[in-house]
Short mmCIF file of C-alpha atoms in Angstrom, two decimals:
data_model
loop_
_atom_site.label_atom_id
_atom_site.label_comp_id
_atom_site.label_asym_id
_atom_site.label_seq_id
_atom_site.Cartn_x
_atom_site.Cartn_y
_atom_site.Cartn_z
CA UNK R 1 116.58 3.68 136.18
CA UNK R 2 118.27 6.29 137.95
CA UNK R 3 120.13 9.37 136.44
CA UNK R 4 123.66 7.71 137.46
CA UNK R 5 123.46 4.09 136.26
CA UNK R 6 121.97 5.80 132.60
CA UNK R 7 125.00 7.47 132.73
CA UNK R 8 127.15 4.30 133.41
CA UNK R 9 125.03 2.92 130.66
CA UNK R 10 126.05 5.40 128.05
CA UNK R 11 129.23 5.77 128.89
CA UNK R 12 129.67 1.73 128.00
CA UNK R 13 129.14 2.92 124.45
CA UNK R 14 132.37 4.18 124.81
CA UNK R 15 136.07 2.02 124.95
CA UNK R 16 136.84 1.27 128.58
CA UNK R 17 140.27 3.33 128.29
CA UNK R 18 138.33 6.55 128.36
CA UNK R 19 136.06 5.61 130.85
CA UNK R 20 137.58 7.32 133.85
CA UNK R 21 138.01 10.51 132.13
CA UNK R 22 134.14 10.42 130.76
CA UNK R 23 133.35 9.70 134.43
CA UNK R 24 134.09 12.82 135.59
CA UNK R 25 131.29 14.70 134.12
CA UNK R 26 129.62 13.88 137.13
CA UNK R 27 131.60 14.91 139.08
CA UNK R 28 132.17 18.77 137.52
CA UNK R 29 128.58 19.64 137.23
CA UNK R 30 128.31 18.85 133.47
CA UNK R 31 131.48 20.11 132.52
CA UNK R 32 134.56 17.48 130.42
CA UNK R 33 137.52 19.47 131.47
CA UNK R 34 140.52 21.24 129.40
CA UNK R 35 142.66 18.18 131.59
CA UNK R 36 140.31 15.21 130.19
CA UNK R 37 138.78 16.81 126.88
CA UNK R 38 141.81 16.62 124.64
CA UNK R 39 142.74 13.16 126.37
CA UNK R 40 140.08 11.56 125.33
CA UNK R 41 139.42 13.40 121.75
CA UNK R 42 143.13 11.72 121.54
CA UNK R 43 142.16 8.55 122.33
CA UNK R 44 139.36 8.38 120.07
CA UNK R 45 140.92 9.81 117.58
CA UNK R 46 138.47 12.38 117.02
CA UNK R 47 137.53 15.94 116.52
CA UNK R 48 135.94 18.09 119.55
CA UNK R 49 132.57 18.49 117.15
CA UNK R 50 132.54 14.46 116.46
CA UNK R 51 133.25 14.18 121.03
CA UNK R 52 130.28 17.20 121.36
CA UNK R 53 127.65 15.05 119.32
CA UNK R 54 128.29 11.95 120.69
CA UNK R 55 128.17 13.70 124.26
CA UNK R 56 124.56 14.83 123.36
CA UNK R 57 122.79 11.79 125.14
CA UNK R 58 124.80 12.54 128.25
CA UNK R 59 123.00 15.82 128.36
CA UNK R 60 119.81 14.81 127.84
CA UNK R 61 120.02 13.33 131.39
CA UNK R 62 119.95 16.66 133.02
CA UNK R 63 116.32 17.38 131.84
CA UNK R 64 113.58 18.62 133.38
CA UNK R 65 110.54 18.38 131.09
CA UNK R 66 107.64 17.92 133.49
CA UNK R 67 105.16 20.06 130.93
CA UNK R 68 105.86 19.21 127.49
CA UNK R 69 108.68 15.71 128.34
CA UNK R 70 110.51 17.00 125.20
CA UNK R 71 114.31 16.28 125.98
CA UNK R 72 116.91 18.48 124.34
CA UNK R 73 120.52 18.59 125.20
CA UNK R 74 122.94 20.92 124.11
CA UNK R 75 127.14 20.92 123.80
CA UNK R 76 129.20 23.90 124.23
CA UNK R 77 132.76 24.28 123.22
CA UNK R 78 135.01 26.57 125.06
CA UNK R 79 138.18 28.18 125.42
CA UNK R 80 139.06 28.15 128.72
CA UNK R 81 142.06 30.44 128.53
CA UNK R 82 143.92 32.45 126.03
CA UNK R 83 145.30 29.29 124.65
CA UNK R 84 142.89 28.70 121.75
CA UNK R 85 143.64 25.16 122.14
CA UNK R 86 142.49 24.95 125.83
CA UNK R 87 139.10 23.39 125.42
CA UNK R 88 136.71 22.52 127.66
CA UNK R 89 133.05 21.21 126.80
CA UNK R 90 129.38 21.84 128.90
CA UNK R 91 126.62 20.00 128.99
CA UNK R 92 123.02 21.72 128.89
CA UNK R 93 119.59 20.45 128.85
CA UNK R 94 115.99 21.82 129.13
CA UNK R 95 114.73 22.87 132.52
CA UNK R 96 110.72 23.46 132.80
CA UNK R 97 109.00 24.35 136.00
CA UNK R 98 105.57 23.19 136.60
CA UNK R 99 102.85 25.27 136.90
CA UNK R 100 105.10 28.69 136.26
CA UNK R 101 104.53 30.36 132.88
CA UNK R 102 106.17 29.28 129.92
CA UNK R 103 108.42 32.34 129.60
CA UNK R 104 110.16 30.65 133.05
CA UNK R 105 111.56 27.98 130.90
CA UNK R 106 115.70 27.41 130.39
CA UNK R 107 116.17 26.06 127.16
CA UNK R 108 118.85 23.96 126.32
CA UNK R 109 121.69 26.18 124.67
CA UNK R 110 120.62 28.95 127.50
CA UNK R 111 121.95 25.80 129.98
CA UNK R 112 125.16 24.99 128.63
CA UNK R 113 126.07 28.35 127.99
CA UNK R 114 125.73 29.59 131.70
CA UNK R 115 127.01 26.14 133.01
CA UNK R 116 130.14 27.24 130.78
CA UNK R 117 129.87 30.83 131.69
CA UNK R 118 130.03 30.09 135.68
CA UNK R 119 132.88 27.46 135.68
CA UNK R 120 135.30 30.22 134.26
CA UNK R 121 135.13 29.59 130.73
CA UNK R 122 136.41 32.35 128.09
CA UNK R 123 134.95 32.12 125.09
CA UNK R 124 132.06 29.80 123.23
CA UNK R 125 132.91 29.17 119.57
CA UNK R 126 130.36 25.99 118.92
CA UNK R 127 127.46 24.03 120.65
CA UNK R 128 125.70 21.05 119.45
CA UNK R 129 122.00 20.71 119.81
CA UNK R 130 119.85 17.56 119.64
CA UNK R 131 117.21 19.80 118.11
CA UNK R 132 117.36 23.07 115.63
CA UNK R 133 117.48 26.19 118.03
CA UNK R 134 114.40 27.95 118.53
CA UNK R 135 113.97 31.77 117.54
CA UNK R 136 114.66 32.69 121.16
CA UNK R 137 117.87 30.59 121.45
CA UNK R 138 119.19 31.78 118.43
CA UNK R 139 118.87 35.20 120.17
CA UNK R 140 120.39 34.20 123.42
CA UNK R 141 123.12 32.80 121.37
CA UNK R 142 123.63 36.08 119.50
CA UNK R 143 124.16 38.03 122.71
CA UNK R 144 127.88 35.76 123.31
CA UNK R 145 131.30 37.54 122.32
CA UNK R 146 132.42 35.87 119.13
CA UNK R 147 129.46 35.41 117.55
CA UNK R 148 130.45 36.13 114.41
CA UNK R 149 132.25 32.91 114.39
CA UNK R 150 130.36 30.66 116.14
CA UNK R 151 129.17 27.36 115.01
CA UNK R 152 126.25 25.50 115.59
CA UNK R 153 126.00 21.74 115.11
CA UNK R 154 122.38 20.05 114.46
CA UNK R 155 122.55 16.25 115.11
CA UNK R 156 120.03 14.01 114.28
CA UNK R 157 120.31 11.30 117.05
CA UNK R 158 118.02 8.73 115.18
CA UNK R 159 119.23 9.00 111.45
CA UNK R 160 122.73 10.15 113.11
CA UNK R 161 123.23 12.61 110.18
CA UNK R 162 124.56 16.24 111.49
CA UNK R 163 124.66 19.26 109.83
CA UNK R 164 126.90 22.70 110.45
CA UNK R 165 126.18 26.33 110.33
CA UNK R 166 126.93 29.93 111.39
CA UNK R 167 124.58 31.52 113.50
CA UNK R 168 124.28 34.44 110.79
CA UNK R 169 122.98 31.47 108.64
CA UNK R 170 120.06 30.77 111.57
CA UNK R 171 119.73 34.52 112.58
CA UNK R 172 119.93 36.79 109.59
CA UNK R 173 119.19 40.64 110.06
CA UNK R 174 120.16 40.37 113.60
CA UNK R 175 119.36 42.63 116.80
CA UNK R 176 122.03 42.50 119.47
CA UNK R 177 124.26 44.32 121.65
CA UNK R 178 125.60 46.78 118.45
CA UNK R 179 121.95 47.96 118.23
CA UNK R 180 121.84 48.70 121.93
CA UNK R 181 125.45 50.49 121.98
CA UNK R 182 127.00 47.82 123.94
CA UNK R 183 130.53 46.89 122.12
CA UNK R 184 130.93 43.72 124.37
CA UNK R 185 128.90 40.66 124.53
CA UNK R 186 128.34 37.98 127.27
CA UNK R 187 130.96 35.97 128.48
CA UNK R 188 133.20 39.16 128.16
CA UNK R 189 135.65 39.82 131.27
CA UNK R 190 134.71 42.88 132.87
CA UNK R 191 137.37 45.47 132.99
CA UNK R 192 136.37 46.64 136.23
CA UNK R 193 134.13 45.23 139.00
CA UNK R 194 131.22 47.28 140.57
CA UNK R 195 131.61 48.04 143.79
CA UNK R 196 128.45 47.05 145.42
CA UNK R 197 127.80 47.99 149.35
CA UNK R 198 124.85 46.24 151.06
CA UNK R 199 122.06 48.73 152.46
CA UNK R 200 122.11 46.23 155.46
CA UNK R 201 125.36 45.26 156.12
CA UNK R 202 126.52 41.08 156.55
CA UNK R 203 128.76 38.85 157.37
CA UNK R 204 126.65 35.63 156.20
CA UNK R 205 129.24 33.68 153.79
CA UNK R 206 125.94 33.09 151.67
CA UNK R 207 124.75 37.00 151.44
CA UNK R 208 128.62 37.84 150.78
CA UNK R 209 129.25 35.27 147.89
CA UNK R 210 125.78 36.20 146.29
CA UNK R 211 127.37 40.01 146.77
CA UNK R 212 130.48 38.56 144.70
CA UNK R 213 128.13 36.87 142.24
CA UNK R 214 126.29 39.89 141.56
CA UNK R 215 129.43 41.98 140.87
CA UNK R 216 130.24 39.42 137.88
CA UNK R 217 126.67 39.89 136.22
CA UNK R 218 126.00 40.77 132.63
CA UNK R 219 124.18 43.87 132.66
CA UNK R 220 124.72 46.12 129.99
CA UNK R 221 121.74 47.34 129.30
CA UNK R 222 120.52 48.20 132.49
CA UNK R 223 122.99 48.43 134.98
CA UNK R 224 120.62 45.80 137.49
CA UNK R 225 123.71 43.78 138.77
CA UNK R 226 122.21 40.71 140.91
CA UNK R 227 123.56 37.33 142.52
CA UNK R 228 121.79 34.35 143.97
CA UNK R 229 123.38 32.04 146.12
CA UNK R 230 121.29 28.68 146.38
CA UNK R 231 122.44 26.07 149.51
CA UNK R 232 120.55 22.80 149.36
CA UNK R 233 119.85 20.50 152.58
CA UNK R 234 123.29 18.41 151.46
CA UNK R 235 124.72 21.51 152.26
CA UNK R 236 125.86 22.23 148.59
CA UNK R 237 126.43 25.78 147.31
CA UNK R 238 125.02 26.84 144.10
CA UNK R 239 126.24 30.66 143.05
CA UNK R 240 124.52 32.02 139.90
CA UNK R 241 124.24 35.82 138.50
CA UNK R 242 122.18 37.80 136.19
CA UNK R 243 122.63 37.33 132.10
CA UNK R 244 120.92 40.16 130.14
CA UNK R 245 120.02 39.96 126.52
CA UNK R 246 119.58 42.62 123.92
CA UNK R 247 115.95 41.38 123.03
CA UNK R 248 115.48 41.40 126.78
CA UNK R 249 113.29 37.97 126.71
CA UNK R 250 115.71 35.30 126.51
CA UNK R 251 117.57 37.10 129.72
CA UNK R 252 118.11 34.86 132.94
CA UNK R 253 117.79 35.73 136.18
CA UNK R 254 120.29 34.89 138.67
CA UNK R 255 117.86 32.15 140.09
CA UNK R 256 117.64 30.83 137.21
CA UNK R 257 121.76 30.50 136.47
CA UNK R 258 121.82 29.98 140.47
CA UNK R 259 119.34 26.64 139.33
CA UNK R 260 121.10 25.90 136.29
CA UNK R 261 124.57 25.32 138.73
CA UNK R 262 122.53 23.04 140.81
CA UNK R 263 120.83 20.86 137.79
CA UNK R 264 124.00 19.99 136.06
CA UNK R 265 125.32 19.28 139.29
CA UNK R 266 122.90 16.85 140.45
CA UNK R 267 122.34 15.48 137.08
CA UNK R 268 118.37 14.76 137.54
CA UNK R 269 118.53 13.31 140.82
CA UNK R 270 116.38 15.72 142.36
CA UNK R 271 117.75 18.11 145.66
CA UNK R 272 116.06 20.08 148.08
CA UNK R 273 116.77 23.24 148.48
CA UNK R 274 117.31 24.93 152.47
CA UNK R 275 118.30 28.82 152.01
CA UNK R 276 118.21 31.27 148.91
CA UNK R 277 119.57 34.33 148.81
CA UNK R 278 119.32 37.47 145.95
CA UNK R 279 121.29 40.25 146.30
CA UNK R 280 120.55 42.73 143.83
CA UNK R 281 121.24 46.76 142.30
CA UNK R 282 117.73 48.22 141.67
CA UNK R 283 117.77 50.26 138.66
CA UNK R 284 114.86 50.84 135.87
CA UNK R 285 114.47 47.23 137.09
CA UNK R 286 114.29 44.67 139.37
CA UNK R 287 114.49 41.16 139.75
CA UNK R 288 113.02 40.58 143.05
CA UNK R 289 109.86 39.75 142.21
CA UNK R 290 110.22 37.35 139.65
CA UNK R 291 113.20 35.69 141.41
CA UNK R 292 110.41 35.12 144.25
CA UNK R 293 108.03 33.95 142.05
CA UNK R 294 110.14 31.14 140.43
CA UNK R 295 111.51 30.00 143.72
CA UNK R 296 108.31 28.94 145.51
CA UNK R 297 107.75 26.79 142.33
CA UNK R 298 110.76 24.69 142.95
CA UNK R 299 110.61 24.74 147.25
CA UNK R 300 107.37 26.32 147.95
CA UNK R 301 108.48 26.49 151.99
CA UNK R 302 111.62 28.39 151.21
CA UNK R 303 111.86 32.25 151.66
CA UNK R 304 114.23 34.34 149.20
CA UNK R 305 116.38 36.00 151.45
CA UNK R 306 116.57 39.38 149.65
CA UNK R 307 119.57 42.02 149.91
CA UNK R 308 119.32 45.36 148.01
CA UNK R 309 123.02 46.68 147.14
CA UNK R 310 123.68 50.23 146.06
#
């Protein structure tokens, strides 16, 4: 059975009037939109926690568990403007990559979080999880703005109990961006872009939108600014950028976000990809070689096209 027609088959859990607006996850790379979310939450007559667990399955199609083919899927909640009532939800699922190290992984909540993060959203104040989070989730989590408040949801798809918490009740004692000096956290709007300048000037749409990519990073702690641009043969365009953490493990690279975009996107149905292209600040360090690395484990005949900015 295909990714799609599961899809069509879970969303016949569902009443048919909410059907079309359910439909367009598919079509938004994962994401139920601020137009559709409160439509159908109205609908149902339910809470955004009650839509984000019973959205759960739905994620779990976008997995990629070729090593250990243990699904988890993840919910986020955000704000997508200043209106605290403009809500959008993400999906997220586990991505493994064969024959890579474990370390290469994106875990579930890491997913959602940058499929929220690079469609514009705000703020995250609650994701549900078909699983507890792991140690190094829980860390990746503690890196967002608004931490303090968010909420994490544990649903137990086979007993279909579901459970609430804090993250300061799943990460006690924390290290984050405080400890590093960094007053802001991840998903914050930058004040001011970097102005980047490629070392070898372009005028390649792909090298100039992984430029603009770049300039959006997360990089507080040090200062490595980097944007991948991923086209596939369908000629779809895939931007991600780098997310740094304070534990400096659960970071991403921006191949990895740059992957993430094009997983929820093609929800499982596999893509090939046709050009790649990292354009990165060099500081203390670099991404180059990693970002290499990863991508001839997913399209071994594919080159990274590398641009160093200063």
């Amino acid at each position: 059975m295909t990714p799609s027609s599961q899809f069509q088959k879970l969303l016949d859990i569902f009443p048919r009037y909410v059907h079309e607006h359910l439909q367009t996850i598919l079509q938004t790379g994962g994401m139920l939109s601020a137009k559709h979310c409160p439509v159908v939450m109205d609908a149902l007559n339910i809470s955004a926690e009650i839509l984000m667990q019973r959205l759960l399955p739905m994620a779990k199609l976008y997995c990629a568990t070729a090593i250990s083919d243990f699904q988890v899927g993840a919910v986020a909640k955000a704000e997508m403007t200043d209106n605290a009532g403009d809500i959008a939800l993400f999906l997220g699922a586990n991505i493994e990559f064969p024959a890579q190290a474990l370390t290469q992984t994106i875990h579930a909540e890491q997913s959602a979080i940058i499929n929220a993060w690079l469609q514009g959203a705000k703020r995250i104040d609650g994701i549900a999880v078909t699983a507890a989070p792991c140690g190094y989730c829980r860390q990746f989590l503690y890196e967002l703005e608004g931490r303090e408040n968010l909420k994490l949801i544990l649903h137990d798809q086979i007993g279909g109990e579901s459970t609430q918490h804090s993250l300061s009740d799943l990460l006690p004692a924390a290290f984050g961006p405080h400890e590093l000096g960094s007053a802001a956290g991840l998903m914050t709007s930058p004040t001011q872009l970097s102005d980047l300048n490629l070392k070898s000037p372009s005028d390649d749409p792909l090298v100039l939108e992984a430029k603009a990519a770049a300039q959006y990073s997360y990089a507080p702690y040090t200062q490595n600014l980097a944007g991948c641009v991923i086209k596939t043969i369908e000629g779809k365009i895939y931007a991600g950028r780098y997310a740094e953490n304070a534990a400096f493990n659960p970071s991403l690279t921006a191949v990895h976000t740059a992957i993430i975009r094009m997983v929820m996107d093609q929800a499982g149905s596999g893509t090939s990809i046709r050009r790649a292209v990292l354009v990165e600040r060099p500081t203390s360090i670099s991404q180059r070689a990693a970002c290499e690395l990863l991508l001839q484990t997913v399209t071994p005949n594919v080159h990274l096209e590398y641009f160093e900015a200063a």
